[in-house]
PDB file of C-alpha atoms in Angstrom:
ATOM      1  CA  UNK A   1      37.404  13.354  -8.406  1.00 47.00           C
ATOM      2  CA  UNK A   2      36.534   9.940 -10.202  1.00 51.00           C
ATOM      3  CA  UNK A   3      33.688   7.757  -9.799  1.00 54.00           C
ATOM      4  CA  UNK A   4      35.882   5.621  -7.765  1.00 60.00           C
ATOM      5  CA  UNK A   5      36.769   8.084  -5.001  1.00 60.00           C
ATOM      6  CA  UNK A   6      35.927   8.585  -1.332  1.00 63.00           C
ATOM      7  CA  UNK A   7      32.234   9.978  -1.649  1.00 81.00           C
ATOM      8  CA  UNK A   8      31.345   6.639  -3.939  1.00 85.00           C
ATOM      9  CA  UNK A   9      32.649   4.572  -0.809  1.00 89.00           C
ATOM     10  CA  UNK A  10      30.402   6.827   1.292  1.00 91.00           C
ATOM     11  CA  UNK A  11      27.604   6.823  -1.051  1.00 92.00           C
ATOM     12  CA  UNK A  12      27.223   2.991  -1.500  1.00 94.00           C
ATOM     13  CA  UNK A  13      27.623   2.571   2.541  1.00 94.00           C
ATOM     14  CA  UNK A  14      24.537   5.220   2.937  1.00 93.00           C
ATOM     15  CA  UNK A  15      22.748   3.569  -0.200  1.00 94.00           C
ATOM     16  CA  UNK A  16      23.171   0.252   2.392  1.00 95.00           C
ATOM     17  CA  UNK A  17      21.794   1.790   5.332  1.00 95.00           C
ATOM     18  CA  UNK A  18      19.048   3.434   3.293  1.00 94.00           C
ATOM     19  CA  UNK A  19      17.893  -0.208   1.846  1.00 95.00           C
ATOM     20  CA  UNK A  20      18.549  -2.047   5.412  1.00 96.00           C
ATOM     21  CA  UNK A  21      16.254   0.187   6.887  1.00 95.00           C
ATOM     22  CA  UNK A  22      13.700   0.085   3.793  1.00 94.00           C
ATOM     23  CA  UNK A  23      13.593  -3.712   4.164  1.00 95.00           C
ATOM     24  CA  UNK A  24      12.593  -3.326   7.839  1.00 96.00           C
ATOM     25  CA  UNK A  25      10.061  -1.127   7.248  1.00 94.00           C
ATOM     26  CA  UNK A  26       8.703  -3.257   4.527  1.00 92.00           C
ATOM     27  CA  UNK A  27       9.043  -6.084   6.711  1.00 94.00           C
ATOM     28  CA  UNK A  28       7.068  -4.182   9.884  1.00 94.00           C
ATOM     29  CA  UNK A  29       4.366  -2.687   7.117  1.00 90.00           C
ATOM     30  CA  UNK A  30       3.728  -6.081   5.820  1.00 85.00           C
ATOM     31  CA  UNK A  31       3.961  -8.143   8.979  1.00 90.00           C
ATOM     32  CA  UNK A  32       0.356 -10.128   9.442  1.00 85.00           C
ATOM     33  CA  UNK A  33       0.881  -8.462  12.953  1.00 90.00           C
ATOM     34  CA  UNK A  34       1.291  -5.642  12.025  1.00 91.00           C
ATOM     35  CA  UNK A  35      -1.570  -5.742   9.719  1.00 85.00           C
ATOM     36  CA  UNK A  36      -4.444  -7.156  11.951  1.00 85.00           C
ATOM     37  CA  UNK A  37      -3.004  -3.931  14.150  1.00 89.00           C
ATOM     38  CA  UNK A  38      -4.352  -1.321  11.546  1.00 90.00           C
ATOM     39  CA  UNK A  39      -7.388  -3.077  10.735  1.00 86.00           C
ATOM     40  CA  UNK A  40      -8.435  -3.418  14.289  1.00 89.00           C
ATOM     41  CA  UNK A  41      -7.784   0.382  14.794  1.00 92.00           C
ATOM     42  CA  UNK A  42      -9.506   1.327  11.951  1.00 92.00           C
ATOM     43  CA  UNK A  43     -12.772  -0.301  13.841  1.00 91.00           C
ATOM     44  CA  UNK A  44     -13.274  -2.113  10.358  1.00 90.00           C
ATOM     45  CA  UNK A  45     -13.214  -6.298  10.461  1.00 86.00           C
ATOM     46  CA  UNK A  46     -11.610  -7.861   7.285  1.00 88.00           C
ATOM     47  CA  UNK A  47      -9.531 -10.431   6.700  1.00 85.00           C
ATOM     48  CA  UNK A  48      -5.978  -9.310   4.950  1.00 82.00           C
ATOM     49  CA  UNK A  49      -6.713 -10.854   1.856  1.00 86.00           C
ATOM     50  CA  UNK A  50      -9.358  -8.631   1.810  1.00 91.00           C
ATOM     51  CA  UNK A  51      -7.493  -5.361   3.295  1.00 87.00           C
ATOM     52  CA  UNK A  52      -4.659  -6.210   0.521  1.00 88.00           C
ATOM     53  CA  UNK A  53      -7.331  -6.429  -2.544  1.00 94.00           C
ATOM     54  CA  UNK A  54      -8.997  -3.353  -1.582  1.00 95.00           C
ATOM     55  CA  UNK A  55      -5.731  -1.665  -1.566  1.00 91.00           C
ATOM     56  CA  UNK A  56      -4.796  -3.027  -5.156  1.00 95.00           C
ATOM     57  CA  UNK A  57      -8.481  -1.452  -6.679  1.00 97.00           C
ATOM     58  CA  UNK A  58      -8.039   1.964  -5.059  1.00 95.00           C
ATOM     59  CA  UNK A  59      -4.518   2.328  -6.384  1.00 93.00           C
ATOM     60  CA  UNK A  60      -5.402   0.237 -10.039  1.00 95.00           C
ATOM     61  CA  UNK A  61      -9.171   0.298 -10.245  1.00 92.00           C
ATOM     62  CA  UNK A  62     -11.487   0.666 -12.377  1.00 96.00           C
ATOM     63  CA  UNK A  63      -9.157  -2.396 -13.769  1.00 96.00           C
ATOM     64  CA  UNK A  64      -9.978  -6.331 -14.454  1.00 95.00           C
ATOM     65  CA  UNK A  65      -9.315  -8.750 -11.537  1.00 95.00           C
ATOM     66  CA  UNK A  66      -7.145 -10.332 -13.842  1.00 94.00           C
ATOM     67  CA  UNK A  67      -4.836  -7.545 -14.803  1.00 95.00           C
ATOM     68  CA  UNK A  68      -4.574  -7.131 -10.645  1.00 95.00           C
ATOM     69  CA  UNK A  69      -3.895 -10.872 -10.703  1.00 96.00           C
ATOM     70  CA  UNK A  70      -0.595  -9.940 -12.839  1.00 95.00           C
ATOM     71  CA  UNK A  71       0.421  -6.826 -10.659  1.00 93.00           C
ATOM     72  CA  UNK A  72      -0.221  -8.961  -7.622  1.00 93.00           C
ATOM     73  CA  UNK A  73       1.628 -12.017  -8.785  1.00 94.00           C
ATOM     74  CA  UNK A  74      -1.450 -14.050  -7.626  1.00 95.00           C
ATOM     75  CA  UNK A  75      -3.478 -16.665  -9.236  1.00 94.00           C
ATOM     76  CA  UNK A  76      -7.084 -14.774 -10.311  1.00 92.00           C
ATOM     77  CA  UNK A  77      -8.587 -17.945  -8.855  1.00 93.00           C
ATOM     78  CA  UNK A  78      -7.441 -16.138  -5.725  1.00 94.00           C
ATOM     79  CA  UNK A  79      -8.731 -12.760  -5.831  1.00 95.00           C
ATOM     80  CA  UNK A  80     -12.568 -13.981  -6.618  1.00 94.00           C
ATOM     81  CA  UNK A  81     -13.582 -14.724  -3.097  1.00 95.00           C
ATOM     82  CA  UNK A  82     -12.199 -11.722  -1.063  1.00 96.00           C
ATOM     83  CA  UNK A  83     -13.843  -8.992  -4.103  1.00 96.00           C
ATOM     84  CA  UNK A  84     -16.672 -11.320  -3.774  1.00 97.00           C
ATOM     85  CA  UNK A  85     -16.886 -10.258   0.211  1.00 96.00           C
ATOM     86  CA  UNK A  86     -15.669  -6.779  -0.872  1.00 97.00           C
ATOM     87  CA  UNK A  87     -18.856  -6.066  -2.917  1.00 97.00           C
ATOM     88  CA  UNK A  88     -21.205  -7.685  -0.717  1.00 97.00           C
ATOM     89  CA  UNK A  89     -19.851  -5.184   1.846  1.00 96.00           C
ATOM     90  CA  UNK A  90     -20.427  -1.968  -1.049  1.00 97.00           C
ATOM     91  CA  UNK A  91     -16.651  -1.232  -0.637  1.00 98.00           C
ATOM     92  CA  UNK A  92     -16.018  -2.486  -4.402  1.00 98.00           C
ATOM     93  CA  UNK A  93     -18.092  -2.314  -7.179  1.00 98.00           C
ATOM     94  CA  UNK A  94     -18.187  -4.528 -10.727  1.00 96.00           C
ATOM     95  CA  UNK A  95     -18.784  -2.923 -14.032  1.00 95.00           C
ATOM     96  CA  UNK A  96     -18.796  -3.750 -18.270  1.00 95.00           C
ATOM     97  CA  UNK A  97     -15.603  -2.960 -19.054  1.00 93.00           C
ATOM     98  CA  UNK A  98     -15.758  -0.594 -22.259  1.00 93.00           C
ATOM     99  CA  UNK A  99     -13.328  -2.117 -24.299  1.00 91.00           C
ATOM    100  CA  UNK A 100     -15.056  -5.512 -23.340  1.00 91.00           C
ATOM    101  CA  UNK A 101     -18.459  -6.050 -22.643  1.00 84.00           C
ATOM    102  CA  UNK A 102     -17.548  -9.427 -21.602  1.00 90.00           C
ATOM    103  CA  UNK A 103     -15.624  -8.694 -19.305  1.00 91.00           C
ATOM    104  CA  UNK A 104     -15.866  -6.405 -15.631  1.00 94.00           C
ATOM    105  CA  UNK A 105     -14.021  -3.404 -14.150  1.00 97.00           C
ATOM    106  CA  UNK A 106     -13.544  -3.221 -10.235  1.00 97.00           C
ATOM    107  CA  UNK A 107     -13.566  -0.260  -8.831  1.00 97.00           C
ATOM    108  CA  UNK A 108     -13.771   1.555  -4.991  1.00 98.00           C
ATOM    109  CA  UNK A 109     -17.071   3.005  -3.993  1.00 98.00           C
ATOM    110  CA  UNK A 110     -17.896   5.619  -1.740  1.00 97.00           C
ATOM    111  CA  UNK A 111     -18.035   3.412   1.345  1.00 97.00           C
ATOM    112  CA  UNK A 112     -14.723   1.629  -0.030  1.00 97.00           C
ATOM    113  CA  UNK A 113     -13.160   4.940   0.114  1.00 96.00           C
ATOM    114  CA  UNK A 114     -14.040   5.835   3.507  1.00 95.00           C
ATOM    115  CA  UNK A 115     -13.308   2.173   4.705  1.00 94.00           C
ATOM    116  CA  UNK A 116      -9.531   3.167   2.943  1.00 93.00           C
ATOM    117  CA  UNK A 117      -9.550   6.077   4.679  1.00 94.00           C
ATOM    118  CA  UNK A 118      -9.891   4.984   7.980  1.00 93.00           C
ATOM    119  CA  UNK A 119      -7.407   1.897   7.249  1.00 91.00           C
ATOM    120  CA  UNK A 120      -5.012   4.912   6.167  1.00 92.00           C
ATOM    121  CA  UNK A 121      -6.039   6.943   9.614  1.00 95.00           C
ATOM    122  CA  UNK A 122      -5.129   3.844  11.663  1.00 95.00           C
ATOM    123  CA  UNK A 123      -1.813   3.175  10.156  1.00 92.00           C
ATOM    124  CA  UNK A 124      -0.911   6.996  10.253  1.00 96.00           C
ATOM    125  CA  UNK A 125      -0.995   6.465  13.901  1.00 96.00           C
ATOM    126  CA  UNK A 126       0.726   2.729  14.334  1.00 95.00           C
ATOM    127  CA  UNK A 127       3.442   5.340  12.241  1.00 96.00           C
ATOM    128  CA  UNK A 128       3.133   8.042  14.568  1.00 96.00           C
ATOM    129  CA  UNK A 129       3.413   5.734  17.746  1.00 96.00           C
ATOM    130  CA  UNK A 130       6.805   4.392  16.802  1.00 96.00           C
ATOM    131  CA  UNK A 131       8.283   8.241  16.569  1.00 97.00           C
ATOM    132  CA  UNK A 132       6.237   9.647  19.833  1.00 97.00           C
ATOM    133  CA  UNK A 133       9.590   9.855  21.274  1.00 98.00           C
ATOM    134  CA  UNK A 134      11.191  12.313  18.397  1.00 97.00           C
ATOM    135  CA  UNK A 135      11.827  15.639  17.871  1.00 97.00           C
ATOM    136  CA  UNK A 136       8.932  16.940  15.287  1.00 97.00           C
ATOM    137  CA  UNK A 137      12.430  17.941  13.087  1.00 97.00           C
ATOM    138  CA  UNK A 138      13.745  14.908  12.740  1.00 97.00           C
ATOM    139  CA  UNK A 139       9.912  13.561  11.486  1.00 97.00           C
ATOM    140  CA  UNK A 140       9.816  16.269   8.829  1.00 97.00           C
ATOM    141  CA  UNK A 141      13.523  15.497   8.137  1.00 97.00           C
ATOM    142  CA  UNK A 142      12.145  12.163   7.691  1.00 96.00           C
ATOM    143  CA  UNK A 143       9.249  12.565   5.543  1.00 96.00           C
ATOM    144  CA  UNK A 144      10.841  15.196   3.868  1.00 97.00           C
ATOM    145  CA  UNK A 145      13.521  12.346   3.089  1.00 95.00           C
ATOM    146  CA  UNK A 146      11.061   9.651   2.291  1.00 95.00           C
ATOM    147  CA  UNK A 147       8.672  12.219   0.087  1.00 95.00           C
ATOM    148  CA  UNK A 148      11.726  12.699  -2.310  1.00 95.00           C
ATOM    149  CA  UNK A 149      12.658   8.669  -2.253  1.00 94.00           C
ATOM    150  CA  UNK A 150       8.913   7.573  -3.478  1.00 93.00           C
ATOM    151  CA  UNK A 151       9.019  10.791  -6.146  1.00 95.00           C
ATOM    152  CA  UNK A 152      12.528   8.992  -7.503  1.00 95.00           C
ATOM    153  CA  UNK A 153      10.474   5.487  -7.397  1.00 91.00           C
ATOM    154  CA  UNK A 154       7.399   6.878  -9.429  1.00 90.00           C
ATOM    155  CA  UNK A 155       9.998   8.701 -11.855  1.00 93.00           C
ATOM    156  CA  UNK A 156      11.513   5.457 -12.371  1.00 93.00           C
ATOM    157  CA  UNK A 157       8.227   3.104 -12.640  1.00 83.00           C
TER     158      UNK A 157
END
């Protein structure tokens, strides 16, 4: 069979339900709504500029506000006041950064992590409360799908 055949037809029609249903999920994860949701779960108050920056420096840090700046597509202007509120609250911490003395690394601390991991607990269940209504084999089906879509995503970073 050629590249041209049947199962490429199929292939790109599944490829366009797959990234349909990505872009509502990115959509729903991302939603303000959605967000202010999790955080009031999670029992901890903080705005989502601040939920979003703490986020960034556990998957980045230790790493210069302005190198987050870039990954963030944000102005570093931006990110001063919410890491500003973020170490006041011990959840982020400021550092010399080796290479730089001039300059600082942010990084989670203890209490950041825990704070992360209760944000993480609380959407976990928002998750879970959309699929109370499945069978437990279609979620593993489903996570066992997703699992092997974010492996293909970090092999192709």
């Amino acid at each position: 069979m050629t590249g041209d055949g049947p199962g490429r037809d199929d292939r790109r029609k599944s490829a366009d339900r797959v990234a349909a249903a990505l872009a509502t999920v990115g959509n729903w994860m991302f939603a303000p709504a959605t967000r202010r949701r999790i955080m009031a779960a999670s029992g901890l108050e903080m705005s989502l500029g601040d939920y979003t920056l703490l986020a960034q420096v556990s998957l980045h840090g230790p790493v210069r506000l302005s190198v987050l700046a870039g990954l963030m597509e944000v102005d570093k202007s931006t990110l001063s006041p919410p890491a500003k509120r973020l170490e006041t609250r011990g959840f982020i911490e400021r550092r010399p950064d080796p290479a730089d003395a001039r300059a600082q690394l942010v990084s989670v601390t203890r209490e950041g992590r825990l704070a992360i991991r209760e944000l993480w607990k609380a959407r976990a269940e928002a998750v879970a409360a959309l699929m109370s209504d499945w069978e437990p084999a279609d979620i593993e089906h489903l996570a066992e799908g997703l699992g092997a879509f974010a492996e293909a995503i970090k092999k192709n970073s």
